[in-house]
Short mmCIF file of C-alpha atoms in Angstrom, two decimals:
data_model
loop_
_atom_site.label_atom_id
_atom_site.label_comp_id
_atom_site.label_asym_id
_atom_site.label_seq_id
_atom_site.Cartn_x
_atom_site.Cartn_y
_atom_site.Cartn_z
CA UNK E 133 8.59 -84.15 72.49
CA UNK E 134 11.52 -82.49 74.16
CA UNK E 135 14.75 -83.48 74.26
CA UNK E 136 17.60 -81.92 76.29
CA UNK E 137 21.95 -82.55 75.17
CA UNK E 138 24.42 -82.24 77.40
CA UNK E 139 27.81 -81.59 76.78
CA UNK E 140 30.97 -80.17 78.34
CA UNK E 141 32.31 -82.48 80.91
CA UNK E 142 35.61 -83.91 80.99
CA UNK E 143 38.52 -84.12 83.46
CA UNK E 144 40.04 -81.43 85.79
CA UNK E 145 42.72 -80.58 88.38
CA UNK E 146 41.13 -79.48 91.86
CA UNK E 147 40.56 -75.93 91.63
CA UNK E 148 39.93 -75.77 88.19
CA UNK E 149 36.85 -74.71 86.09
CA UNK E 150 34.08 -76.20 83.48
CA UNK E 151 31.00 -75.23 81.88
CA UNK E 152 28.36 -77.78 81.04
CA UNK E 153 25.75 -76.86 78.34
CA UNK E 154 22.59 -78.08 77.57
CA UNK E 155 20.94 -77.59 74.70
CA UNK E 156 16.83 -77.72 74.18
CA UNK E 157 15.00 -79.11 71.37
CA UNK E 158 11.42 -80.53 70.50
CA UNK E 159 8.28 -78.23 71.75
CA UNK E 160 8.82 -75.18 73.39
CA UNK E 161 6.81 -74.02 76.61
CA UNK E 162 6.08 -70.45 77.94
CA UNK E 163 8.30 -70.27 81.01
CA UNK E 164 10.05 -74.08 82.90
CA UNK E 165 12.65 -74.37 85.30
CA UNK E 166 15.85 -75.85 84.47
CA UNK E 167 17.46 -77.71 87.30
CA UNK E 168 21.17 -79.10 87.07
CA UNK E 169 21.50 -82.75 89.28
CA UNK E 170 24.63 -84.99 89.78
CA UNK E 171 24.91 -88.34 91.02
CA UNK E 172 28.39 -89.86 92.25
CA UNK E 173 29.09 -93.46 92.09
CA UNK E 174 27.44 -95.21 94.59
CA UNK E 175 25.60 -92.14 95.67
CA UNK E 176 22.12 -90.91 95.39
CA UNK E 177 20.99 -88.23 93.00
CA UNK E 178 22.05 -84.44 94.25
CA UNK E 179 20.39 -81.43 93.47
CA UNK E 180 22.80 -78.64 92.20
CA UNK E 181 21.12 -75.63 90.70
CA UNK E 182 18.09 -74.55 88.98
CA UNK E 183 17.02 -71.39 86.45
CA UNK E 184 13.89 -70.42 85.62
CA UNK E 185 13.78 -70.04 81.50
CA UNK E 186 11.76 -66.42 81.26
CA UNK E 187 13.62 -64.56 84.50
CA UNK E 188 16.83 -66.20 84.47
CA UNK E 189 16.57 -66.45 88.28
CA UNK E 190 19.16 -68.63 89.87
CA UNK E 191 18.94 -70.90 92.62
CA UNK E 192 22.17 -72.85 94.13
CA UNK E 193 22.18 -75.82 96.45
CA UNK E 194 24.43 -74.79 99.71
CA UNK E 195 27.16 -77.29 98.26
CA UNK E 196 27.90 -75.02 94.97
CA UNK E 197 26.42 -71.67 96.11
CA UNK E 198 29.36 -69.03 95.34
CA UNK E 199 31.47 -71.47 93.04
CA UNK E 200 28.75 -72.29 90.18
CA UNK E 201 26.95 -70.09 88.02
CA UNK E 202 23.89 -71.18 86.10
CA UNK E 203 22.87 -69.16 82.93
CA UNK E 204 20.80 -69.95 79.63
CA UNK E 205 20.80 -68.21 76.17
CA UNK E 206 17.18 -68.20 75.26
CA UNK E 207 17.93 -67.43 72.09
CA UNK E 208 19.88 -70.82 71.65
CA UNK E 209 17.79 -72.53 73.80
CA UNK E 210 20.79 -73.46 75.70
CA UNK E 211 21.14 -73.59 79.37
CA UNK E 212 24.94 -72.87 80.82
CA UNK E 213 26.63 -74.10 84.23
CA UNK E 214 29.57 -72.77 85.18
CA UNK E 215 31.70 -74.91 87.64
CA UNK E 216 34.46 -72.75 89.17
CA UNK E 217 36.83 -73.69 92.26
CA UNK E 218 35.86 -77.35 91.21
CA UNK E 219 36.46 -79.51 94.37
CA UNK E 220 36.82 -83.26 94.56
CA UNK E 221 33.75 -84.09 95.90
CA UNK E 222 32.42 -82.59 92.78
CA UNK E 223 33.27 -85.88 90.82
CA UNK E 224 29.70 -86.95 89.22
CA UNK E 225 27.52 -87.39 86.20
CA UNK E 226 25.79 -83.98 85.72
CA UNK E 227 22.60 -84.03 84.43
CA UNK E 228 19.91 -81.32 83.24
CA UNK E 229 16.14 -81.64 83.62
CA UNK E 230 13.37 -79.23 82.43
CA UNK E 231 10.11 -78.83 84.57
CA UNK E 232 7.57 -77.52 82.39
CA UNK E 233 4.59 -77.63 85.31
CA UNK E 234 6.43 -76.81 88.66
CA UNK E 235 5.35 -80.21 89.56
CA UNK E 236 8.04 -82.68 88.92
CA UNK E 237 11.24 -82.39 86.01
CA UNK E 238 9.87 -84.90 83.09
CA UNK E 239 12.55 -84.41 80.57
CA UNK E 240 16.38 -85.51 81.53
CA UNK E 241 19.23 -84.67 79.42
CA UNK E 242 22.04 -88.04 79.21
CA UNK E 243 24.20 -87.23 81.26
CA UNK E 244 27.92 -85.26 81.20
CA UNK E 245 31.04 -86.95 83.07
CA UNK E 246 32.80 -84.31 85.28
CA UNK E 247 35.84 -85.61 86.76
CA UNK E 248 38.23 -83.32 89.46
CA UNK E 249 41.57 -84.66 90.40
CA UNK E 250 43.11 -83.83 93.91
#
C-alpha cells in the first residue's frame, strides 16, 4: 500500500509564489518517479513536472519550465514543488503521482487547490 498527501495550495495574487508538498507513506520502493499533474475546470489532465526519487533529476513541462522547481527530501519522504511567477492560467487542482515501474503512475495523491488571481 502507498499512499501519497498533498498539501499546500491555497489562493494567490498573479505573480506570487507556493509550494505544494507531498508526503509518502505505505511501502517503500528502490528508486520511482514522482510526477506533479493539474487539471483546470473543464480541462483535461496536464502534465507539470516529474523527479526521479534516487537522482533527484528534474523534468519540467514547457508551460512551468524556469518558474517551478520540483525537489523531494528523501529523508521525509516528501516531494516539494515550488510554484514561482504563478500566472493565471496556473489555476488547477495539483496532484502528485508515484510511478514505481516506469510504466504508468499507480498511486495519486487527493488533490491540492491552487488558485492565482489576476
Amino acid at each position: 500500500q502507498v499512499q501519497l498527501v498533498e498539501s499546500g495550495g491555497g489562493l494567490v495574487q498573479t505573480g506570487g509564489s507556493l509550494r505544494l508538498s507531498c508526503a509518502v507513506s505505505g511501502r517503500t520502493f528502490r528508486d520511482y518517479t514522482m510526477g506533479w499533474f493539474r487539471q483546470a475546470p473543464g480541462k483535461a489532465r496536464e502534465f507539470v513536472a516529474t523527479i526521479m526519487w534516487r537522482t533527484g533529476s528534474p523534468y519540467y513541462s514547457n508551460q512551468v519550465e524556469g518558474r517551478f522547481t520540483v525537489s523531494r527530501d528523501s529523508a521525509k519522504r516528501t516531494g516539494y514543488l515550488e510554484m514561482n511567477s504563478l500566472k493565471p492560467e496556473d489555476t488547477a487542482v495539483y496532484y502528485c503521482a508515484v510511478d514505481p515501474t516506469g510504466q504508468n503512475y499507480e498511486y495519486w495523491g487527493q488533490g491540492t487547490q491552487v488558485t492565482v488571481s489576476s
